[in-house]
PDB file of C-alpha atoms and ligand atoms in Angstrom:
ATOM      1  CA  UNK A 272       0.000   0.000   0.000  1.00  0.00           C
ATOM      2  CA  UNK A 273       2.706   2.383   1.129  1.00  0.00           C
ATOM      3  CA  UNK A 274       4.984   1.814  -1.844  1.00  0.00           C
ATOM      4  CA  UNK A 275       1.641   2.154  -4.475  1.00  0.00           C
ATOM      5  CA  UNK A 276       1.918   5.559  -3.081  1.00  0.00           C
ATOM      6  CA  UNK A 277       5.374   5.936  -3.258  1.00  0.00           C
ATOM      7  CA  UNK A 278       4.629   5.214  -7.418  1.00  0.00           C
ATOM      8  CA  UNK A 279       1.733   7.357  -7.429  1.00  0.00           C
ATOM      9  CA  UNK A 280       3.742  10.655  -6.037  1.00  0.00           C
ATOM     10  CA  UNK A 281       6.667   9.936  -8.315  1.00  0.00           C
ATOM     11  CA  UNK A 282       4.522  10.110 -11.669  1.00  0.00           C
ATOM     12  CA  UNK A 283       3.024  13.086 -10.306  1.00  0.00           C
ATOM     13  CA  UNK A 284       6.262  14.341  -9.957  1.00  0.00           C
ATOM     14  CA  UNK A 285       7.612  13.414 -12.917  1.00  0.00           C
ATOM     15  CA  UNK A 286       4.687  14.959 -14.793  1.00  0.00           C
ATOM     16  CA  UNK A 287       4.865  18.396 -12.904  1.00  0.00           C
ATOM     17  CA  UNK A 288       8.994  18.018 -14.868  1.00  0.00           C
ATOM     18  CA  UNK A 289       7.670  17.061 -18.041  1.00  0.00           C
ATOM     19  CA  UNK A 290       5.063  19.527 -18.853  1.00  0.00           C
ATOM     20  CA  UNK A 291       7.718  22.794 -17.164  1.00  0.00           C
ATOM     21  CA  UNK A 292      10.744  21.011 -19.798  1.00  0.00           C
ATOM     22  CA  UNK A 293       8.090  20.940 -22.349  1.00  0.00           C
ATOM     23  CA  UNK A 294       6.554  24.328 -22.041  1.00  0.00           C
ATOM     24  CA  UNK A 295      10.215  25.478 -21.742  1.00  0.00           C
ATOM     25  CA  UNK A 296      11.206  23.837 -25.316  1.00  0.00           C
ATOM     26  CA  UNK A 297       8.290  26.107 -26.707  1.00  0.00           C
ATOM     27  CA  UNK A 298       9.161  29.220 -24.897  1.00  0.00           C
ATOM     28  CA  UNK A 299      12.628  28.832 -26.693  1.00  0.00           C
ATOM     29  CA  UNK A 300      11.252  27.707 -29.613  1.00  0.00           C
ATOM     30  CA  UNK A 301       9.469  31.038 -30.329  1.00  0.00           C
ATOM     31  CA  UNK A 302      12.385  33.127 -28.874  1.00  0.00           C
ATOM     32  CA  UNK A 303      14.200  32.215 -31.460  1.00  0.00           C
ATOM     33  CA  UNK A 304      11.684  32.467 -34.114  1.00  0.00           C
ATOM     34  CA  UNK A 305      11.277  35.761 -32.964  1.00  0.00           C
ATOM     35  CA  UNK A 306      15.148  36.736 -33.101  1.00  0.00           C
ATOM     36  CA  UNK A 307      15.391  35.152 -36.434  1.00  0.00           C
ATOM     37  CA  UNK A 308      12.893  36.260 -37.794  1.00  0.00           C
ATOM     38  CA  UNK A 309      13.966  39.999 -37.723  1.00  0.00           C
ATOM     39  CA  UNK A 310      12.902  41.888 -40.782  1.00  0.00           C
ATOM     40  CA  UNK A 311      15.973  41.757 -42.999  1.00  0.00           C
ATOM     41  CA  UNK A 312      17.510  45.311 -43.248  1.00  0.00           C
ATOM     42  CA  UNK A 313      15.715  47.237 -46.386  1.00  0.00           C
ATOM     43  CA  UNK A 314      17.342  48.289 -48.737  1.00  0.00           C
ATOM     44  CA  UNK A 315      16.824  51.608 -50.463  1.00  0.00           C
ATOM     45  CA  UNK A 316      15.796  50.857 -54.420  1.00  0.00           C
ATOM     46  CA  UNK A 317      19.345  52.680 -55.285  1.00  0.00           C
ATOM     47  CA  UNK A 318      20.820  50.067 -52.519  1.00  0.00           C
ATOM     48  CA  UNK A 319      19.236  47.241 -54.464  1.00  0.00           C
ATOM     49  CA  UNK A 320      20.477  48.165 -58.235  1.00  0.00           C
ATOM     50  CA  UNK A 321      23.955  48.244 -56.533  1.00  0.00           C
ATOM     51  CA  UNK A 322      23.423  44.911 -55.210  1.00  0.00           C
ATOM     52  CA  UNK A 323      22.134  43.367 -58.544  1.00  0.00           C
ATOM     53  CA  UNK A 324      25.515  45.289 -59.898  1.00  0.00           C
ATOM     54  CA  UNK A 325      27.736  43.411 -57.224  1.00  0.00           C
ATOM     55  CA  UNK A 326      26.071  40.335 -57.418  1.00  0.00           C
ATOM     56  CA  UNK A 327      26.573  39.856 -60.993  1.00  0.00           C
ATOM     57  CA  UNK A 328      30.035  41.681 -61.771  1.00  0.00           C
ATOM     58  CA  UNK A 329      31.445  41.561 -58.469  1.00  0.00           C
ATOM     59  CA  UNK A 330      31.486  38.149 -56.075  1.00  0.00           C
ATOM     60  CA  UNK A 331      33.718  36.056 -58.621  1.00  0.00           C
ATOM     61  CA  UNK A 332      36.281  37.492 -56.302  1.00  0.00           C
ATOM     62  CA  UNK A 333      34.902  39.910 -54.041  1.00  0.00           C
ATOM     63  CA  UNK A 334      33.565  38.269 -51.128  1.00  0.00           C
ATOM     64  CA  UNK A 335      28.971  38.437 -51.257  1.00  0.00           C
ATOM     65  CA  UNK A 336      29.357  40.201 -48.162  1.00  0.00           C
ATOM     66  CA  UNK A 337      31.064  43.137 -48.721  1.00  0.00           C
ATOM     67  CA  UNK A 338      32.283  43.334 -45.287  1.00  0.00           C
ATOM     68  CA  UNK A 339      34.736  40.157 -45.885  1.00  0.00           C
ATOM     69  CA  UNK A 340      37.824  39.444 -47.654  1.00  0.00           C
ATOM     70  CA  UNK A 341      36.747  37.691 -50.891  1.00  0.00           C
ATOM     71  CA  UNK A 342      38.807  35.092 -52.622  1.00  0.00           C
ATOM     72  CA  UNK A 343      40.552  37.153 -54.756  1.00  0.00           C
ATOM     73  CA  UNK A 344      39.424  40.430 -53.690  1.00  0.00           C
ATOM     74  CA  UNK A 345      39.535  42.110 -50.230  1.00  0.00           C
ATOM     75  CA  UNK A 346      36.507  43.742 -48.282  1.00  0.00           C
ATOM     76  CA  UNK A 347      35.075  46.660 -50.260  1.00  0.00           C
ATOM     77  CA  UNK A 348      32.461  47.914 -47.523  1.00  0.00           C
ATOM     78  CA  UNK A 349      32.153  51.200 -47.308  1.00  0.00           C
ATOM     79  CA  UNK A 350      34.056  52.143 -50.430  1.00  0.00           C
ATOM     80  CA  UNK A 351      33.821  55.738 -51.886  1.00  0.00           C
ATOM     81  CA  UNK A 352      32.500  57.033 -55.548  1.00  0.00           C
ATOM     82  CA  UNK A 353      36.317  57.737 -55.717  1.00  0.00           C
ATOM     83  CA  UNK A 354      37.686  55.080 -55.123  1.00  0.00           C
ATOM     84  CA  UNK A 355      35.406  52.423 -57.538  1.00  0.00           C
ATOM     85  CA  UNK A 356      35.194  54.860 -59.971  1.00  0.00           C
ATOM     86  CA  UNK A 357      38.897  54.795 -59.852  1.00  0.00           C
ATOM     87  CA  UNK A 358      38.786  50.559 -59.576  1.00  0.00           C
ATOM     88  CA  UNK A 359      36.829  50.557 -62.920  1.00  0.00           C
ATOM     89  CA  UNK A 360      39.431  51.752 -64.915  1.00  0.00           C
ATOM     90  CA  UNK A 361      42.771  49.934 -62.952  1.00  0.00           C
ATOM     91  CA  UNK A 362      43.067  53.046 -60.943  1.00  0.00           C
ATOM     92  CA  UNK A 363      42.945  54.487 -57.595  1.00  0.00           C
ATOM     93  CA  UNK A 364      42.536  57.897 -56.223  1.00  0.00           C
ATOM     94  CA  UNK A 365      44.872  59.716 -55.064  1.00  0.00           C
ATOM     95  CA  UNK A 366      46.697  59.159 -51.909  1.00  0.00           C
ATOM     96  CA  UNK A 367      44.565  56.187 -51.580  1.00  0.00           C
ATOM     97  CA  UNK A 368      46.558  53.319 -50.004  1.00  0.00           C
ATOM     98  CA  UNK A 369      45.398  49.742 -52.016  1.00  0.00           C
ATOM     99  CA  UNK A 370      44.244  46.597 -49.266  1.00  0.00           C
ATOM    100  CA  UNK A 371      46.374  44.708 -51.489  1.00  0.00           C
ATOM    101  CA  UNK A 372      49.473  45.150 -53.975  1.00  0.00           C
ATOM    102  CA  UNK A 373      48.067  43.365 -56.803  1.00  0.00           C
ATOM    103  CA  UNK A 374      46.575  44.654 -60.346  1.00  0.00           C
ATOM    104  CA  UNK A 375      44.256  41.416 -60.651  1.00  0.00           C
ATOM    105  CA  UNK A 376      40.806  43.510 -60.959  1.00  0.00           C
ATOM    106  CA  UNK A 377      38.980  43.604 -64.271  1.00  0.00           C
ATOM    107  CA  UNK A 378      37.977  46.932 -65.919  1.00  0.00           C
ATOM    108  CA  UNK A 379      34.268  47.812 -65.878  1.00  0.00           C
ATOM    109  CA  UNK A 380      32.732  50.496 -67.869  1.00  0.00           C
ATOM    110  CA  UNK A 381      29.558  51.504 -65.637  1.00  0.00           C
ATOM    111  CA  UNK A 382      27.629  54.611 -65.588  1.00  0.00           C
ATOM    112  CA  UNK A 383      27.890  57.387 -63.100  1.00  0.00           C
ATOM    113  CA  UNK A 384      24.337  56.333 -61.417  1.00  0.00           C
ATOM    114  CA  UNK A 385      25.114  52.611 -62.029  1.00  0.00           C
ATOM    115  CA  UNK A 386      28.770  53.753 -59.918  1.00  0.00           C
ATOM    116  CA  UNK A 387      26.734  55.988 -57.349  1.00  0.00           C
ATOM    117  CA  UNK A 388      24.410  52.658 -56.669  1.00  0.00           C
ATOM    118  CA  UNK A 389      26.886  50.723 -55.879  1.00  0.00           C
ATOM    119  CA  UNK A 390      28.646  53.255 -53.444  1.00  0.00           C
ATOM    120  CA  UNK A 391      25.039  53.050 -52.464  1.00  0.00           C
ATOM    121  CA  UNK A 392      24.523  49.276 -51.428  1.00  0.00           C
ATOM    122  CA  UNK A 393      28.618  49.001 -50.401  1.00  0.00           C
ATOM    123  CA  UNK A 394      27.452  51.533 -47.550  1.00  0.00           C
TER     124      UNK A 394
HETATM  125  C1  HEC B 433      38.712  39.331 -61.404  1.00  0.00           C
HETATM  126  C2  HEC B 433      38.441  39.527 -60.010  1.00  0.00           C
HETATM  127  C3  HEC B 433      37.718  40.802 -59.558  1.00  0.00           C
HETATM  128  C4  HEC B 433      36.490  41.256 -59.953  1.00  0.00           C
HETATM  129  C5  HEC B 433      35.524  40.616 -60.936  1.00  0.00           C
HETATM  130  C6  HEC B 433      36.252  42.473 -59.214  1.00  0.00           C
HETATM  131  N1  HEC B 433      37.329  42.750 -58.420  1.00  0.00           N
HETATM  132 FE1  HEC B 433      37.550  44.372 -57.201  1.00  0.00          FE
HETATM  133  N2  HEC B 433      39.414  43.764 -56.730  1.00  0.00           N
HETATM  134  C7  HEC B 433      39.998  42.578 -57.137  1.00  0.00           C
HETATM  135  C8  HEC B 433      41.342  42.493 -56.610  1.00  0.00           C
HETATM  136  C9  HEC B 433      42.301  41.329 -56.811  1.00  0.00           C
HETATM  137  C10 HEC B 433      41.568  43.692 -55.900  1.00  0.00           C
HETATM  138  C11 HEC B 433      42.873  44.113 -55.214  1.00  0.00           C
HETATM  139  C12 HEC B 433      43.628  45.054 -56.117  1.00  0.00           C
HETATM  140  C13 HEC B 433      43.922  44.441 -57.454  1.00  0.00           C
HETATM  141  O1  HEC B 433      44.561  43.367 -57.536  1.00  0.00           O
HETATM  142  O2  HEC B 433      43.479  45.021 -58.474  1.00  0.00           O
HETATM  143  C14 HEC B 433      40.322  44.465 -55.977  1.00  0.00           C
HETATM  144  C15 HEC B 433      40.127  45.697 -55.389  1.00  0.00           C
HETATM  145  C16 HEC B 433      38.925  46.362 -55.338  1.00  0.00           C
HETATM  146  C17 HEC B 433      38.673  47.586 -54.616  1.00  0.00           C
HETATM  147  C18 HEC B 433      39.685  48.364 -53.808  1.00  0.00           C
HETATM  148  C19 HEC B 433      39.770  47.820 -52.398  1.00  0.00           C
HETATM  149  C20 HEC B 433      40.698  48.672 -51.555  1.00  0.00           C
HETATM  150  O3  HEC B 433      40.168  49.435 -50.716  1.00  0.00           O
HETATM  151  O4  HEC B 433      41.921  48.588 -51.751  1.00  0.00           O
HETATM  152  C21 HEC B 433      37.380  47.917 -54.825  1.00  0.00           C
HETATM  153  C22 HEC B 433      36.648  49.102 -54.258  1.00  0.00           C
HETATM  154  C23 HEC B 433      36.806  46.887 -55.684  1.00  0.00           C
HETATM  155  N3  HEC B 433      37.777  45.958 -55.964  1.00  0.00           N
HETATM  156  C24 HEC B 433      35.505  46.883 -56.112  1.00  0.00           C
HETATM  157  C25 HEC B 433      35.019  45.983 -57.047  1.00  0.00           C
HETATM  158  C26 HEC B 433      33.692  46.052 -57.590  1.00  0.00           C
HETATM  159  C27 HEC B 433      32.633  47.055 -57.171  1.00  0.00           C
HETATM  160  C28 HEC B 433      33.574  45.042 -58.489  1.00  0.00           C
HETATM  161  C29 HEC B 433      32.399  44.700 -59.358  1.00  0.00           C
HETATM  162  C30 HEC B 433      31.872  45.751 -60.203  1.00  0.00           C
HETATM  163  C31 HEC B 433      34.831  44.332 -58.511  1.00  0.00           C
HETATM  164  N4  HEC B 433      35.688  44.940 -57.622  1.00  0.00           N
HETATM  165  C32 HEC B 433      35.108  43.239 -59.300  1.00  0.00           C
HETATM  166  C33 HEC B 433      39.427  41.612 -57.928  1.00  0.00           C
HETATM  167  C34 HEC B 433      38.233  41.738 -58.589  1.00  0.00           C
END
């Protein structure tokens, strides 16, 4: 009789842990649903022709995220209308110190707006 109890108080028990470990696996379930599922940062419609730009001329050796060295190409976050309009012709501006020595770039003949959208997105 005593140890039916015994059982009895232990399932209790054990349910009381179940149902606190479950509800815990949901609570951190949706916590990080809800820090995933941040909106992605938006970009402004210049932002986004400069993206198409880099993604399509650009990651062969620049890294996709601008902010990291690429293969062949080093980080270009950040860079100024000087210095890639310089870039598209083999050049740089002025004064400008070069991440790296080499002279591996290709030439690119882009516009002025198709230059200032790219400045744009590499902000
Ligand atoms: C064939 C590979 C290649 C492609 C394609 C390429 N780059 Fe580069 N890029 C390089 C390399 C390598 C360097 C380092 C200098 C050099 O060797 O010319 C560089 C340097 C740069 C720099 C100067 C970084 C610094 O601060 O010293 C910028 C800015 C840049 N690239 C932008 C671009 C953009 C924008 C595109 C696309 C339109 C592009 N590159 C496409 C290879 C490439």
């Amino acid at each position: 009789m005593r140890s039916h109890q015994i059982t009895l108080n232990e399932r209790k028990k054990s349910g009381i842990h179940r149902f606190s470990f479950l509800s815990l696996l949901v609570l951190s379930f949706f916590l990080q649903f809800a820090l995933n599922c941040k909106p992605e940062k938006q970009l402004s419609p210049l932002a986004e022709e400069g993206k198409s730009i880099y993604m399509a001329n650009c990651i062969a050796c620049h890294n996709v995220n601008p902010k990291i060295d690429g293969a062949v190409g080093p980080s270009v976050a950040n860079s100024s209308f000087a210095l890639l309009e310089a870039r598209m012709k083999g050049e740089y501006p002025a004064g400008y110190t070069p991440k790296r020595p080499s002279a591996a770039m290709t030439r690119f003949n882009f516009s002025e707006s198709q230059l200032k959208s790219l400045e744009e997105f590499l902000k």
